[in-house]
Amino acid sequence: MATASLTPSESSDEARLAVFGLSSQIFHDGLRTGTSRAANRSTLALTTSAGTDVYHDGMEDLHRILKPLGWTLIHVEGQPRLRHPDGVVSFTISSGINVGKANARVPRTRKKGKATRSSLAAPELPAGLFDDPQAKIAQAAKRAPFYFLLCERVTDGGSGLILEFAQPAIMTSGGSVNDWKDRITVPFLALEGDLSVFDQPDDDNGIDVPIEPR
Amino acid sequence: MFNPTRLTLARLRLGLTRPKLAAIADVSLRSITDFENNVRPPSEDSLAKLARSLQVTLGFFERDDIRPVPVAAASFRKLSKTTVARRDAVLASAALTLEFFAEIEEHFMLPDPSIPTLDKLSPEQAADLVRHQWNLGERPVSNMLHLLESKGVRVASLNQDHSDIDAFCFYQDAVPYMFLNPSKSAERQRFDAAHELGHLVLHSDVEMEQATSKDREAQANAFASAFLMPSGAVLGQSMSGAGIDRILIARSFWKISAMAMTHRLHELDLLSDWQYRSTCITLSERGYRKAEPGGIVPESSQLLRKVMYGDGSRVKIRDVGKKLELYPTEIGDYVRHLVPLSV
């Protein structure tokens, strides 16, 4: 399966995200809290905690940002996805390795479940087949092109997330996705660069030492 | 009338043994021993020689009884590394500094002491509680010196000859006194001040025995670290595995040394053992172990500035020197680098 452009110019990536009503700014704003929480985990935390932070906080914050724009959170066979109001696209967050890599290396997700597999082989069923509204939504979501917002955490040499918005093509028999129909690079979400937590408060917190002459 | 306690204190504050003073002053050792033990008073000639050698005026020996601050009352960092002579010198000078503050209090009402005693809590719990009681939130302490002075602590300078002593503190008549070493970097002085505050909070009812000195020092360090860099705030600053650049930004935010910041991150498990070691090595290579490149301006005393240069009646070094029968330069040493001086 051919992969789409991997190193297009930044502006064309943004333009391609804009077609879906998305932007790198939306992704960064949606993922910053979870990434920051992950970066604040001590070495005593479980190794899986950081990934959970990015996933849970990311889905929540992206939902918060996109909901006013008409996006809905739907569940397809247990997998939560954010769906464009017109069904242009649906996506969920996934961790991966080799995210953003060029040349021979392509991103690879961890093992995915039934929802992803059925999305890759979604039958084009006629609308109205289902009476159950939830089933209709799920079916509509299946028809919307399905993407992963791929995230790979970086902790050495600048903490943050490498990102890609990519449409899966094929799952391996083991269940991971390592072939892509479309790949859109999203700029690195750098936590090191976010220095707002070190802004000194504007208010005067000078301390007075009261002295009175006798 | 000659007061032998004054001779002993004047000698100790210069770190002199009796034989050494005898040699310097050209007065026999036997005589000095007799004078100090109140066996007989010195002749006018001997007294003049002793006054000259001890850098005091003749009237100094006629003032009230004075004794060095008891060693058991004072917290000393690196107690084991401090020689007895140096420690006694510092404690003798401290006794004279108390007279200087008594002189200030004759003219001014100073803040009442309000340092809580929290000897049942862990250092971290105590630091959090003191922050809470003093409404500091989780922000950096804008000025440690002003904070301590506003809570009734009388802060003075350590004589720079004693560079091996970082700081110490003690209570005298329910008033806390703190002596800081002005030759240290501003960040180190802030940490030392917080460390001594830790002693006042945690150990004010404890005898400062040498056997338990190490534990007390570790507790005061833990208090200082938690007080200056509250865990809740540091844990929210994306410091896990932080690189040198971010650590340097954080240390400027908290107004603390880069080494102390690094230690705190390790303490909070935000740096692994390996990251901690490699960061310390890099900081050391860049000169952060002995100094604080790009550091803050040292804090100064608001209390002393107000009493020495404020409106209304002022305390003048020269006048206090005359009253205490000491050279003005010595009075200046008590407050050097805490307030601008012309002596």
XYZ file of C-alpha atoms in Angstrom:
557
model
C 0.000 0.000 0.000
C 1.362 3.382 -0.916
C 1.845 5.905 1.804
C 0.866 9.472 1.247
C 3.145 12.438 1.392
C 5.358 12.285 4.407
C 7.283 15.476 4.134
C 4.998 17.994 2.549
C 5.489 21.608 3.387
C 4.051 22.792 6.656
C 1.463 24.937 4.920
C 0.151 22.064 2.820
C -0.114 19.892 5.943
C -2.149 22.598 7.613
C -4.285 22.920 4.482
C -4.934 19.200 4.469
C -5.900 19.266 8.157
C -8.139 22.250 7.442
C -10.107 20.134 4.966
C -11.129 18.048 7.981
C -11.847 21.136 10.082
C -8.728 20.439 12.101
C -5.390 22.155 12.675
C -2.109 21.480 14.400
C -3.096 24.146 16.927
C -6.205 22.137 17.866
C -4.112 18.999 18.296
C -1.514 20.816 20.400
C -4.119 22.451 22.604
C -5.921 19.151 23.020
C -2.825 17.168 23.878
C -0.898 19.656 25.997
C -2.530 18.847 29.349
C -2.112 15.109 29.033
C 1.436 15.430 27.741
C 2.279 17.775 30.564
C 0.741 15.422 33.116
C 2.729 12.583 31.596
C 5.899 14.647 31.842
C 5.189 15.355 35.504
C 4.995 11.707 36.443
C 7.739 10.725 38.839
C 9.951 7.737 38.239
C 7.729 5.865 40.697
C 4.774 5.874 38.284
C 3.809 2.825 36.239
C 5.428 2.792 32.817
C 1.976 2.831 31.251
C 0.768 5.870 33.204
C 2.262 8.449 30.866
C 0.583 6.929 27.822
C -2.722 6.781 29.652
C -2.381 10.463 30.564
C -1.921 11.457 26.934
C -4.797 9.251 25.767
C -7.409 10.056 28.406
C -6.685 13.764 28.832
C -6.157 14.136 25.091
C -9.505 12.615 24.150
C -11.254 14.695 26.801
C -9.617 17.969 25.816
C -9.998 17.399 22.088
C -13.658 16.620 22.706
C -13.954 19.848 24.707
C -12.371 21.853 21.893
C -14.256 20.197 19.021
C -17.695 19.806 20.578
C -18.659 23.486 20.069
C -17.785 22.955 16.386
C -20.318 20.171 16.126
C -18.031 17.186 16.560
C -19.385 14.222 18.492
C -17.785 11.520 20.565
C -18.939 8.137 19.372
C -17.984 4.607 20.286
C -17.359 2.075 17.605
C -17.123 -1.379 19.081
C -15.840 0.142 22.288
C -13.327 2.432 20.610
C -14.007 6.139 21.287
C -13.700 8.359 18.235
C -14.284 11.999 17.536
C -16.448 12.430 14.449
C -16.700 15.447 12.201
C -20.266 16.886 12.123
C -20.536 16.112 8.396
C -18.793 12.786 8.654
C -15.760 14.056 6.781
C -13.475 12.203 9.136
C -13.352 10.442 12.481
C -10.283 9.859 14.571
C -8.913 8.606 17.828
C -5.599 8.973 19.603
C -3.080 6.175 19.394
C 0.470 5.828 20.580
C 2.939 4.575 18.030
C 6.586 4.156 17.237
C 8.467 5.683 14.323
C 5.917 8.481 14.267
C 7.042 11.274 11.982
C 9.878 9.204 10.572
C 10.667 9.399 6.897
C 12.408 6.991 4.535
C 11.985 3.303 5.152
C 10.562 3.624 8.612
C 6.831 3.956 8.939
C 4.760 4.382 12.065
C 3.557 1.301 13.815
C 0.815 1.201 16.407
C 0.419 -1.221 19.244
C -2.061 -4.011 18.866
C -5.467 -2.683 17.850
C -8.837 -4.294 18.298
C -11.961 -5.109 16.388
C -13.011 -1.528 15.857
C -9.923 -0.669 13.864
C -10.044 -3.883 11.923
C -13.653 -3.398 10.960
C -12.981 0.204 9.980
C -10.322 -0.970 7.583
C -12.784 -3.359 6.042
C -15.948 -1.341 6.481
C -18.734 -2.596 4.231
C -20.693 0.059 2.476
C -24.122 -0.717 3.897
C -27.120 1.313 2.825
C -28.378 3.896 5.241
C -31.600 3.099 7.022
C -30.646 -0.494 7.474
C -30.517 -0.034 11.203
C -33.345 1.129 13.394
C -31.122 1.626 16.412
C -29.907 5.276 16.395
C -26.667 4.335 18.126
C -26.025 1.721 15.528
C -26.717 4.311 12.830
C -24.179 6.649 14.358
C -21.637 3.898 14.634
C -22.274 2.912 11.059
C -21.928 6.522 9.956
C -18.681 6.722 11.833
C -17.463 3.651 10.080
C -18.172 5.277 6.759
C -16.295 8.452 7.744
C -12.649 8.058 6.796
C -10.938 6.881 9.947
C -7.627 8.379 11.082
C -5.320 7.945 13.998
C -3.792 10.913 15.748
C -0.478 9.145 16.279
C 1.608 10.227 19.270
C 5.098 9.232 20.296
C 6.449 10.628 23.551
C 9.951 12.032 23.658
C 11.670 12.519 26.990
C 15.321 12.948 26.067
C 16.665 16.070 24.456
C 13.413 18.014 24.696
C 10.252 16.669 26.232
C 7.119 16.518 24.068
C 5.129 14.579 21.499
C 5.907 13.649 17.903
C 2.629 13.701 16.029
C 1.073 12.516 12.836
C -2.497 12.389 11.583
C -2.585 9.197 9.594
C -5.168 6.979 7.931
C -4.548 3.293 8.538
C -4.465 0.954 5.565
C -3.698 -2.517 6.781
C -3.442 -4.284 10.086
C -0.953 -7.030 10.566
C -2.169 -10.391 11.675
C -0.828 -9.463 15.123
C -3.210 -6.520 15.196
C -0.894 -3.534 14.812
C -1.153 -1.026 12.011
C 1.999 -0.472 10.011
C 0.748 0.616 6.607
C -0.964 3.888 5.871
C -3.159 5.345 3.164
C -2.452 8.896 4.161
C 0.008 10.567 6.468
C -0.119 14.206 7.522
C 2.677 15.465 9.674
C 1.785 17.614 12.644
C 4.451 19.836 14.231
C 6.197 18.554 17.343
C 4.414 19.458 20.570
C 7.303 20.760 22.651
C 6.862 20.947 26.398
C 10.346 22.300 26.972
C 9.361 25.340 24.997
C 6.329 25.966 27.173
C 7.733 28.199 29.849
C 4.452 29.776 30.931
C 4.619 27.856 34.235
C 7.658 29.956 35.089
C 5.953 33.309 34.552
C 6.371 35.395 37.675
C 3.039 36.603 39.053
C 2.259 40.208 38.122
C 0.881 41.158 41.516
C 3.208 42.736 44.020
C 4.003 40.197 46.698
C 6.587 42.376 48.406
C 6.898 41.759 52.131
C 6.720 44.663 54.555
C 8.766 44.614 57.739
C 6.845 46.882 60.113
C 9.115 49.125 62.178
C 7.886 51.836 64.564
C 10.075 54.465 66.225
C 9.598 54.476 70.004
C 35.080 48.617 87.231
C 36.856 45.894 85.280
C 34.534 43.075 84.159
C 36.454 39.827 83.492
C 33.686 38.351 81.318
C 34.317 41.155 78.857
C 37.991 40.289 78.525
C 37.202 36.629 77.886
C 34.568 37.459 75.288
C 36.746 40.023 73.514
C 39.519 37.433 73.279
C 37.284 34.594 72.123
C 35.619 36.692 69.392
C 39.038 37.096 67.722
C 39.694 33.374 67.992
C 42.644 33.919 70.347
C 43.876 31.567 73.014
C 45.247 33.064 76.204
C 48.884 32.345 75.235
C 48.299 33.961 71.862
C 46.797 37.053 73.421
C 49.654 37.170 75.903
C 52.110 37.198 73.026
C 50.247 39.810 71.017
C 49.509 42.146 73.920
C 52.856 41.687 75.646
C 51.100 40.755 78.878
C 52.061 37.603 80.760
C 49.912 34.499 80.411
C 49.642 34.273 84.190
C 48.269 37.806 84.334
C 45.696 37.183 81.641
C 44.562 34.038 83.425
C 44.253 35.989 86.660
C 42.306 38.772 84.970
C 39.857 36.424 83.339
C 39.376 34.415 86.518
C 38.777 37.602 88.463
C 41.751 36.936 90.743
C 42.947 40.508 90.289
C 42.129 43.384 87.960
C 44.582 44.508 85.290
C 46.707 47.589 85.749
C 45.941 50.607 83.595
C 48.932 49.792 81.419
C 47.919 46.142 80.944
C 44.338 47.140 80.248
C 45.463 49.592 77.573
C 47.597 46.923 75.932
C 44.752 44.412 76.016
C 42.240 46.915 74.654
C 44.546 47.785 71.773
C 45.217 44.129 70.953
C 41.566 43.180 71.219
C 40.369 46.171 69.170
C 38.044 47.569 71.804
C 37.985 50.779 73.812
C 38.886 50.834 77.495
C 35.260 51.350 78.437
C 34.383 48.014 76.880
C 35.827 46.215 79.915
C 33.542 48.136 82.256
C 30.241 47.233 80.680
C 27.794 44.638 82.006
C 28.484 40.906 82.144
C 28.463 39.178 78.784
C 28.913 35.564 77.793
C 29.189 33.895 74.391
C 25.980 32.384 73.080
C 25.939 28.815 74.479
C 27.006 26.318 71.862
C 24.133 24.034 72.851
C 21.666 26.742 71.836
C 22.970 27.372 68.347
C 22.477 25.358 65.214
C 25.728 25.041 63.329
C 25.975 23.621 59.878
C 29.015 21.429 59.430
C 29.523 21.445 63.193
C 32.046 18.671 62.970
C 34.171 20.658 60.525
C 34.116 23.826 62.587
C 37.056 24.160 64.956
C 36.273 25.000 68.569
C 38.193 28.277 68.326
C 36.263 29.400 65.251
C 32.956 28.326 66.713
C 33.691 30.199 69.957
C 34.735 33.261 67.980
C 31.452 33.270 66.091
C 29.411 32.768 69.248
C 31.286 35.525 71.063
C 30.670 37.912 68.164
C 27.036 36.839 68.201
C 26.763 37.913 71.849
C 27.974 41.383 70.860
C 25.560 41.453 67.937
C 22.745 40.909 70.442
C 23.872 44.100 72.162
C 23.680 45.846 68.797
C 20.075 44.699 68.318
C 19.247 45.677 71.908
C 20.482 49.145 71.019
C 18.187 49.190 67.968
C 15.252 48.107 70.126
C 15.830 51.044 72.416
C 14.839 53.280 69.535
C 12.432 51.115 67.533
C 9.666 48.611 68.038
C 10.575 45.625 65.885
C 8.201 42.872 64.680
C 7.207 40.416 67.399
C 8.607 36.918 66.903
C 6.047 34.576 65.338
C 7.906 31.454 64.262
C 5.784 28.341 64.850
C 7.251 25.357 66.666
C 6.378 22.187 64.768
C 8.725 19.623 66.219
C 6.219 16.755 65.893
C 5.927 17.043 62.116
C 8.186 15.800 59.361
C 10.280 18.533 57.704
C 8.105 18.451 54.564
C 4.867 18.656 56.552
C 6.257 21.464 58.676
C 7.386 23.414 55.594
C 3.947 23.070 54.000
C 2.223 24.141 57.217
C 4.454 27.191 57.708
C 3.809 28.208 54.086
C 0.100 27.817 54.729
C 0.161 29.752 58.015
C 2.100 32.572 56.389
C -0.191 32.686 53.333
C 2.634 32.034 50.908
C 0.610 29.763 48.642
C 2.801 27.777 46.291
C 4.657 30.705 44.819
C 8.341 31.480 45.148
C 9.252 33.351 48.320
C 9.926 36.806 46.938
C 12.483 37.683 49.614
C 13.532 35.279 52.364
C 15.259 37.961 54.393
C 12.236 40.262 54.454
C 9.988 37.319 55.242
C 12.088 36.302 58.246
C 12.401 39.866 59.478
C 8.655 40.359 59.190
C 8.212 37.276 61.402
C 10.434 38.714 64.106
C 13.765 37.089 63.230
C 16.758 39.394 63.769
C 19.153 38.717 60.912
C 22.840 39.645 61.006
C 25.995 38.942 59.009
C 28.610 36.402 59.889
C 32.119 37.761 59.882
C 33.576 36.909 56.483
C 36.701 35.508 58.136
C 34.519 32.517 58.982
C 33.808 31.402 55.439
C 33.651 27.751 56.558
C 30.505 28.486 58.561
C 27.411 28.854 56.403
C 24.918 30.132 58.918
C 23.527 29.524 62.360
C 20.617 30.589 64.527
C 19.385 30.469 68.086
C 16.744 31.824 70.428
C 17.706 34.318 73.109
C 14.972 35.523 75.471
C 12.334 34.155 73.083
C 13.714 36.197 70.168
C 15.114 34.260 67.188
C 18.479 35.410 65.816
C 19.966 34.280 62.538
C 23.465 34.804 61.201
C 24.084 34.423 57.478
C 27.335 34.286 55.578
C 27.376 37.120 53.032
C 30.257 35.593 51.078
C 27.927 32.904 49.686
C 25.896 33.353 46.512
C 22.460 34.959 46.859
C 20.824 31.613 46.135
C 22.912 29.849 48.765
C 22.042 32.527 51.296
C 18.339 32.044 50.609
C 18.719 28.317 51.110
C 20.766 28.877 54.276
C 18.071 31.208 55.605
C 15.378 28.611 54.900
C 17.608 25.922 56.456
C 17.983 27.970 59.636
C 14.241 28.628 59.644
C 13.905 24.849 59.590
C 15.997 24.652 62.765
C 13.854 27.294 64.454
C 10.653 25.494 63.486
C 11.770 21.927 64.112
C 14.485 22.134 66.746
C 13.803 25.131 68.952
C 13.219 22.881 71.969
C 16.116 20.561 71.208
C 19.615 20.700 72.636
C 22.051 21.027 69.737
C 24.131 17.986 70.625
C 26.815 16.974 68.209
C 25.720 13.321 68.292
C 22.433 14.191 66.583
C 23.806 17.011 64.456
C 23.718 15.053 61.189
C 20.036 14.168 61.570
C 19.119 17.733 62.426
C 21.029 19.072 59.455
C 19.315 16.626 57.116
C 15.936 17.632 58.526
C 16.702 21.341 58.141
C 17.828 20.723 54.555
C 14.623 18.840 53.793
C 12.619 21.673 55.342
C 14.479 24.313 53.299
C 14.021 22.366 50.089
C 10.288 21.881 50.641
C 9.813 25.442 51.872
C 11.543 27.079 48.893
C 10.298 24.606 46.267
C 6.882 23.265 47.353
C 6.262 19.853 45.861
C 2.767 20.645 44.591
C 4.051 23.447 42.410
C 7.235 21.732 41.217
C 5.259 18.627 40.224
C 3.142 20.822 37.953
C 6.036 22.321 36.012
C 6.824 19.529 33.546
C 10.125 18.790 35.230
C 10.203 15.032 34.753
C 13.546 14.246 33.154
C 14.170 17.982 32.743
C 17.268 19.032 30.859
C 19.818 21.561 32.037
C 18.172 24.501 30.288
C 14.817 23.870 31.920
C 16.437 23.332 35.316
C 18.193 26.688 34.987
C 14.905 28.401 34.147
C 13.245 26.694 37.114
C 16.043 27.682 39.510
C 15.634 31.324 38.420
C 11.891 31.041 39.030
C 12.340 29.626 42.534
C 15.423 31.815 43.211
C 17.456 28.841 44.245
C 20.773 27.358 43.148
C 20.790 25.037 40.150
C 22.275 22.312 42.360
C 19.485 22.687 44.941
C 16.889 22.589 42.158
C 18.444 19.431 40.747
C 18.513 17.834 44.178
C 14.855 18.706 44.709
C 13.872 17.121 41.381
C 15.699 13.950 42.355
C 14.047 14.034 45.780
C 10.636 14.235 44.072
C 11.567 11.351 41.751
C 11.404 13.655 38.735
C 15.012 12.804 37.883
C 16.278 9.252 37.929
C 19.515 8.452 39.754
C 21.355 8.488 36.459
C 19.796 11.766 35.320
C 20.600 13.306 38.694
C 24.235 12.262 38.557
C 24.774 13.365 34.981
C 23.049 16.718 35.641
C 25.242 17.327 38.686
C 28.347 16.550 36.643
C 27.303 18.922 33.860
C 26.429 21.690 36.313
C 29.730 21.190 38.050
C 31.592 21.440 34.753
C 29.777 24.705 34.052
C 30.796 26.166 37.409
C 27.508 25.816 39.270
C 28.969 23.916 42.211
C 31.066 26.808 43.484
C 29.103 29.745 42.104
C 25.786 30.593 40.489
C 26.354 32.008 36.985
C 23.462 34.245 35.953
C 22.138 34.247 39.492
C 20.036 36.756 41.389
C 21.093 39.857 43.304
C 21.686 39.125 47.013
C 18.825 40.000 49.305
C 19.280 42.870 51.710
C 17.769 43.707 55.082
C 14.649 45.839 55.127
C 14.732 46.100 58.920
C 18.275 47.477 59.014
C 17.628 49.817 56.100
C 14.627 51.275 57.892
C 16.342 51.727 61.259
C 19.581 53.059 59.793
C 18.328 55.148 56.881
C 14.596 55.574 57.437
C 12.720 58.709 58.424
C 12.850 59.972 61.984
C 15.340 58.767 64.529
C 18.123 56.711 63.069
C 20.562 54.196 64.377
C 24.060 55.232 63.340
C 26.943 52.795 63.305
C 29.305 55.333 64.811
C 26.939 56.138 67.692
C 26.296 52.482 68.433
C 30.041 51.824 68.349
C 30.575 54.551 70.946
C 27.789 53.202 73.121
C 28.999 49.598 72.951
C 32.665 50.656 73.231
C 33.523 48.925 69.969
C 35.152 50.163 66.799
C 32.606 51.208 64.143
C 34.131 48.742 61.685
C 33.190 45.900 64.002
C 29.596 47.116 64.268
C 29.638 47.380 60.475
C 30.663 43.740 60.255
C 27.440 42.705 62.024
C 25.390 44.070 59.147
C 27.850 44.010 56.253
C 26.267 43.209 52.886
C 22.813 43.292 54.476
C 22.610 47.052 54.171
C 24.807 49.710 52.449
C 27.597 50.935 54.722
C 30.125 53.741 54.691
C 32.389 52.247 57.390
